[in-house]
PDB file of C-alpha atoms in Angstrom:
ATOM      1  CA  MET A 360       0.031   0.036  -0.016  1.00 62.00           C
ATOM      2  CA  PRO A 361       1.469   3.339  -0.992  1.00 78.00           C
ATOM      3  CA  SER A 362       2.048   6.112   1.666  1.00 88.00           C
ATOM      4  CA  ALA A 363      -0.022   9.129   1.504  1.00 90.00           C
ATOM      5  CA  ASP A 364       0.200  12.734   2.626  1.00 93.00           C
ATOM      6  CA  ARG A 365      -2.921  14.976   3.081  1.00 91.00           C
ATOM      7  CA  ARG A 366      -2.893  18.590   3.807  1.00 93.00           C
ATOM      8  CA  ALA A 367      -5.082  21.172   5.611  1.00 93.00           C
ATOM      9  CA  GLU A 368      -4.423  24.677   6.307  1.00 94.00           C
ATOM     10  CA  ALA A 369      -5.642  27.164   9.053  1.00 94.00           C
ATOM     11  CA  THR A 370      -5.427  30.779   9.389  1.00 95.00           C
ATOM     12  CA  TRP A 371      -6.148  32.448  12.677  1.00 96.00           C
ATOM     13  CA  GLU A 372      -6.600  36.219  13.408  1.00 97.00           C
ATOM     14  CA  GLY A 373      -6.723  37.875  16.631  1.00 97.00           C
ATOM     15  CA  ASP A 374      -6.330  36.539  20.141  1.00 96.00           C
ATOM     16  CA  LEU A 375      -7.837  33.167  21.595  1.00 93.00           C
ATOM     17  CA  LEU A 376     -11.165  34.292  22.865  1.00 92.00           C
ATOM     18  CA  LYS A 377     -12.212  36.943  20.415  1.00 93.00           C
ATOM     19  CA  GLY A 378     -10.256  35.772  17.197  1.00 95.00           C
ATOM     20  CA  SER A 379     -11.465  33.614  14.642  1.00 95.00           C
ATOM     21  CA  GLY A 380     -10.037  31.699  11.655  1.00 95.00           C
ATOM     22  CA  LYS A 381     -10.762  29.732   8.456  1.00 94.00           C
ATOM     23  CA  LEU A 382      -9.949  26.171   7.894  1.00 94.00           C
ATOM     24  CA  ASP A 383      -9.118  24.686   4.358  1.00 92.00           C
ATOM     25  CA  PHE A 384      -8.804  21.150   3.159  1.00 90.00           C
ATOM     26  CA  ILE A 385      -5.996  21.639   0.573  1.00 89.00           C
ATOM     27  CA  SER A 386      -5.318  18.103  -0.548  1.00 86.00           C
ATOM     28  CA  SER A 387      -8.975  17.072  -1.431  1.00 89.00           C
ATOM     29  CA  GLY A 388     -10.657  20.387  -1.810  1.00 84.00           C
ATOM     30  CA  ALA A 389     -13.550  18.586  -0.119  1.00 85.00           C
ATOM     31  CA  ALA A 390     -14.125  21.746   2.251  1.00 82.00           C
ATOM     32  CA  SER A 391     -12.777  25.182   2.218  1.00 82.00           C
ATOM     33  CA  SER A 392     -13.164  28.219   4.362  1.00 89.00           C
ATOM     34  CA  LEU A 393     -14.767  26.650   7.217  1.00 93.00           C
ATOM     35  CA  ASP A 394     -15.051  28.751  10.151  1.00 94.00           C
ATOM     36  CA  ILE A 395     -13.504  28.200  13.623  1.00 95.00           C
ATOM     37  CA  THR A 396     -13.533  29.972  16.835  1.00 93.00           C
ATOM     38  CA  TRP A 397     -12.888  29.430  20.524  1.00 92.00           C
ATOM     39  CA  ALA A 398     -16.538  29.473  21.122  1.00 91.00           C
ATOM     40  CA  SER A 399     -17.253  26.720  18.525  1.00 91.00           C
ATOM     41  CA  ARG A 400     -14.916  24.659  20.676  1.00 89.00           C
ATOM     42  CA  VAL A 401     -16.370  25.059  24.307  1.00 87.00           C
ATOM     43  CA  GLU A 402     -19.777  26.813  23.775  1.00 88.00           C
ATOM     44  CA  THR A 403     -22.019  26.596  20.908  1.00 88.00           C
ATOM     45  CA  ALA A 404     -20.973  25.743  17.376  1.00 89.00           C
ATOM     46  CA  ASP A 405     -23.357  28.044  15.599  1.00 90.00           C
ATOM     47  CA  GLY A 406     -22.337  26.752  12.241  1.00 91.00           C
ATOM     48  CA  ARG A 407     -18.681  26.602  12.822  1.00 92.00           C
ATOM     49  CA  THR A 408     -16.487  23.917  13.376  1.00 93.00           C
ATOM     50  CA  SER A 409     -13.596  22.786  15.905  1.00 93.00           C
ATOM     51  CA  PRO A 410     -10.682  20.766  16.009  1.00 94.00           C
ATOM     52  CA  GLU A 411     -12.593  18.330  18.185  1.00 95.00           C
ATOM     53  CA  GLU A 412     -15.389  18.011  15.629  1.00 95.00           C
ATOM     54  CA  LEU A 413     -12.875  17.229  13.120  1.00 95.00           C
ATOM     55  CA  LEU A 414     -11.173  14.634  15.255  1.00 97.00           C
ATOM     56  CA  ALA A 415     -14.636  13.082  15.735  1.00 97.00           C
ATOM     57  CA  ALA A 416     -15.264  12.904  11.963  1.00 96.00           C
ATOM     58  CA  ALA A 417     -11.690  11.583  11.264  1.00 97.00           C
ATOM     59  CA  HIS A 418     -12.325   8.795  13.953  1.00 98.00           C
ATOM     60  CA  ALA A 419     -15.727   7.900  12.795  1.00 98.00           C
ATOM     61  CA  SER A 420     -14.922   7.710   9.086  1.00 98.00           C
ATOM     62  CA  CYS A 421     -11.569   5.871   9.732  1.00 98.00           C
ATOM     63  CA  TYR A 422     -13.257   3.264  11.971  1.00 98.00           C
ATOM     64  CA  ALA A 423     -16.163   2.749   9.733  1.00 98.00           C
ATOM     65  CA  MET A 424     -13.492   1.827   7.060  1.00 98.00           C
ATOM     66  CA  ALA A 425     -11.413  -0.243   9.419  1.00 98.00           C
ATOM     67  CA  PHE A 426     -14.379  -2.255  10.733  1.00 98.00           C
ATOM     68  CA  SER A 427     -15.773  -2.778   7.104  1.00 98.00           C
ATOM     69  CA  ASN A 428     -12.420  -4.148   6.232  1.00 98.00           C
ATOM     70  CA  ILE A 429     -12.226  -6.517   8.958  1.00 98.00           C
ATOM     71  CA  LEU A 430     -15.999  -7.801   8.343  1.00 98.00           C
ATOM     72  CA  ALA A 431     -15.185  -8.424   4.501  1.00 98.00           C
ATOM     73  CA  LYS A 432     -11.812 -10.265   5.300  1.00 97.00           C
ATOM     74  CA  GLY A 433     -14.018 -12.441   7.604  1.00 97.00           C
ATOM     75  CA  GLY A 434     -16.445 -13.350   4.824  1.00 97.00           C
ATOM     76  CA  THR A 435     -19.292 -11.113   6.248  1.00 97.00           C
ATOM     77  CA  PRO A 436     -19.223  -7.968   4.503  1.00 98.00           C
ATOM     78  CA  ALA A 437     -21.345  -5.143   6.032  1.00 98.00           C
ATOM     79  CA  GLU A 438     -24.591  -3.938   4.271  1.00 98.00           C
ATOM     80  CA  ARG A 439     -24.502  -0.940   6.388  1.00 98.00           C
ATOM     81  CA  LEU A 440     -22.346   0.551   9.204  1.00 98.00           C
ATOM     82  CA  HIS A 441     -23.391   3.589  11.009  1.00 98.00           C
ATOM     83  CA  VAL A 442     -20.732   4.976  13.329  1.00 98.00           C
ATOM     84  CA  THR A 443     -20.883   8.084  15.600  1.00 98.00           C
ATOM     85  CA  ALA A 444     -17.823   9.340  17.299  1.00 98.00           C
ATOM     86  CA  VAL A 445     -18.255  11.806  20.377  1.00 98.00           C
ATOM     87  CA  VAL A 446     -14.952  13.560  21.190  1.00 97.00           C
ATOM     88  CA  SER A 447     -14.859  15.085  24.547  1.00 96.00           C
ATOM     89  CA  VAL A 448     -12.842  18.205  25.803  1.00 95.00           C
ATOM     90  CA  ASN A 449     -12.399  18.779  29.619  1.00 95.00           C
ATOM     91  CA  PRO A 450     -10.152  20.882  31.524  1.00 94.00           C
ATOM     92  CA  LYS A 451      -6.765  20.232  31.891  1.00 94.00           C
ATOM     93  CA  GLU A 452      -4.866  19.924  35.429  1.00 94.00           C
ATOM     94  CA  GLY A 453      -2.914  23.092  35.546  1.00 96.00           C
ATOM     95  CA  GLY A 454      -4.938  24.966  33.102  1.00 94.00           C
ATOM     96  CA  GLY A 455      -6.165  24.817  29.677  1.00 92.00           C
ATOM     97  CA  ILE A 456      -8.198  22.020  28.070  1.00 93.00           C
ATOM     98  CA  GLN A 457      -7.576  18.623  26.619  1.00 95.00           C
ATOM     99  CA  VAL A 458      -9.171  15.897  24.526  1.00 97.00           C
ATOM    100  CA  THR A 459      -9.895  13.241  26.959  1.00 97.00           C
ATOM    101  CA  ASP A 460     -12.265  10.728  25.254  1.00 98.00           C
ATOM    102  CA  SER A 461     -13.479   9.511  21.960  1.00 98.00           C
ATOM    103  CA  LYS A 462     -16.576   7.361  22.198  1.00 98.00           C
ATOM    104  CA  LEU A 463     -17.419   5.195  19.323  1.00 98.00           C
ATOM    105  CA  THR A 464     -20.898   3.831  18.661  1.00 98.00           C
ATOM    106  CA  VAL A 465     -21.417   1.420  15.760  1.00 98.00           C
ATOM    107  CA  ARG A 466     -24.833   0.072  14.597  1.00 98.00           C
ATOM    108  CA  GLY A 467     -24.510  -2.481  11.691  1.00 98.00           C
ATOM    109  CA  THR A 468     -26.560  -4.514   9.245  1.00 98.00           C
ATOM    110  CA  VAL A 469     -24.287  -7.534   8.562  1.00 98.00           C
ATOM    111  CA  PRO A 470     -25.794 -10.712   7.058  1.00 97.00           C
ATOM    112  CA  GLY A 471     -24.574 -14.305   8.337  1.00 96.00           C
ATOM    113  CA  ILE A 472     -23.115 -13.006  11.802  1.00 97.00           C
ATOM    114  CA  ASP A 473     -24.458 -13.020  15.312  1.00 97.00           C
ATOM    115  CA  ASP A 474     -23.945 -10.197  17.972  1.00 96.00           C
ATOM    116  CA  ALA A 475     -20.977 -11.791  19.598  1.00 97.00           C
ATOM    117  CA  ALA A 476     -19.041 -12.030  16.285  1.00 98.00           C
ATOM    118  CA  PHE A 477     -20.103  -8.546  15.268  1.00 98.00           C
ATOM    119  CA  LYS A 478     -18.645  -7.172  18.815  1.00 98.00           C
ATOM    120  CA  ASP A 479     -15.481  -9.316  18.260  1.00 98.00           C
ATOM    121  CA  ALA A 480     -15.025  -7.906  14.768  1.00 98.00           C
ATOM    122  CA  ALA A 481     -15.968  -4.372  16.038  1.00 98.00           C
ATOM    123  CA  ALA A 482     -13.032  -4.346  18.434  1.00 98.00           C
ATOM    124  CA  LYS A 483     -10.695  -5.819  15.835  1.00 98.00           C
ATOM    125  CA  GLY A 484     -11.621  -2.991  13.634  1.00 98.00           C
ATOM    126  CA  GLU A 485     -10.907  -0.495  16.510  1.00 98.00           C
ATOM    127  CA  ALA A 486      -7.403  -2.033  17.189  1.00 98.00           C
ATOM    128  CA  GLY A 487      -6.861  -1.693  13.329  1.00 98.00           C
ATOM    129  CA  CYS A 488      -8.084   1.928  12.848  1.00 98.00           C
ATOM    130  CA  PRO A 489      -5.146   4.223  12.103  1.00 98.00           C
ATOM    131  CA  ILE A 490      -6.892   7.382  13.921  1.00 98.00           C
ATOM    132  CA  SER A 491      -7.442   5.115  16.983  1.00 98.00           C
ATOM    133  CA  ASN A 492      -3.848   4.158  16.876  1.00 98.00           C
ATOM    134  CA  ALA A 493      -2.727   7.761  16.694  1.00 98.00           C
ATOM    135  CA  ILE A 494      -4.676   8.865  19.806  1.00 98.00           C
ATOM    136  CA  ARG A 495      -4.534   5.716  21.958  1.00 97.00           C
ATOM    137  CA  GLY A 496      -2.610   6.284  25.050  1.00 97.00           C
ATOM    138  CA  SER A 497      -3.590  10.117  25.385  1.00 97.00           C
ATOM    139  CA  VAL A 498      -7.289   9.726  24.522  1.00 98.00           C
ATOM    140  CA  ALA A 499      -9.611   7.198  26.111  1.00 98.00           C
ATOM    141  CA  ILE A 500     -11.383   5.298  23.372  1.00 98.00           C
ATOM    142  CA  SER A 501     -14.568   3.267  24.020  1.00 98.00           C
ATOM    143  CA  LEU A 502     -16.655   1.224  21.850  1.00 98.00           C
ATOM    144  CA  ASP A 503     -20.409   0.383  21.735  1.00 98.00           C
ATOM    145  CA  ALA A 504     -21.148  -2.046  18.944  1.00 98.00           C
ATOM    146  CA  SER A 505     -24.470  -3.799  18.141  1.00 98.00           C
ATOM    147  CA  LEU A 506     -26.336  -5.164  15.196  1.00 98.00           C
ATOM    148  CA  GLU A 507     -29.311  -3.263  14.103  1.00 95.00           C
TER     149      GLU A 507
END
């Protein structure tokens, strides 16, 4: 498998609390000029995104792909996987904030598999997810998996 680099850029103007910025996905062009602010991180999003929401999106999509691969290789490809990732930010000892948790929830439609086998494959998918592996050790990852 070839290696891949992906690029995003952020521009920020002003101080942390009153400033604002823009985020652009340079490699794909899939999103451009996404608004980012401090308030979108710790208060209300109001149509803006945050690094934590982007991490949740990365974790959900990465996990869905990794899990679907485990199921297919096991001979029981998924018809549908619905993955939700909730990334939590909490105060950091000594000041500031930190990402503390990423909670993955997956509901799936997978013919020919029982709930126990689904849960086992789900755990293997999490263990093979590159985003899980990037954050493991500094962010608590939980997984709730069940068939629909």
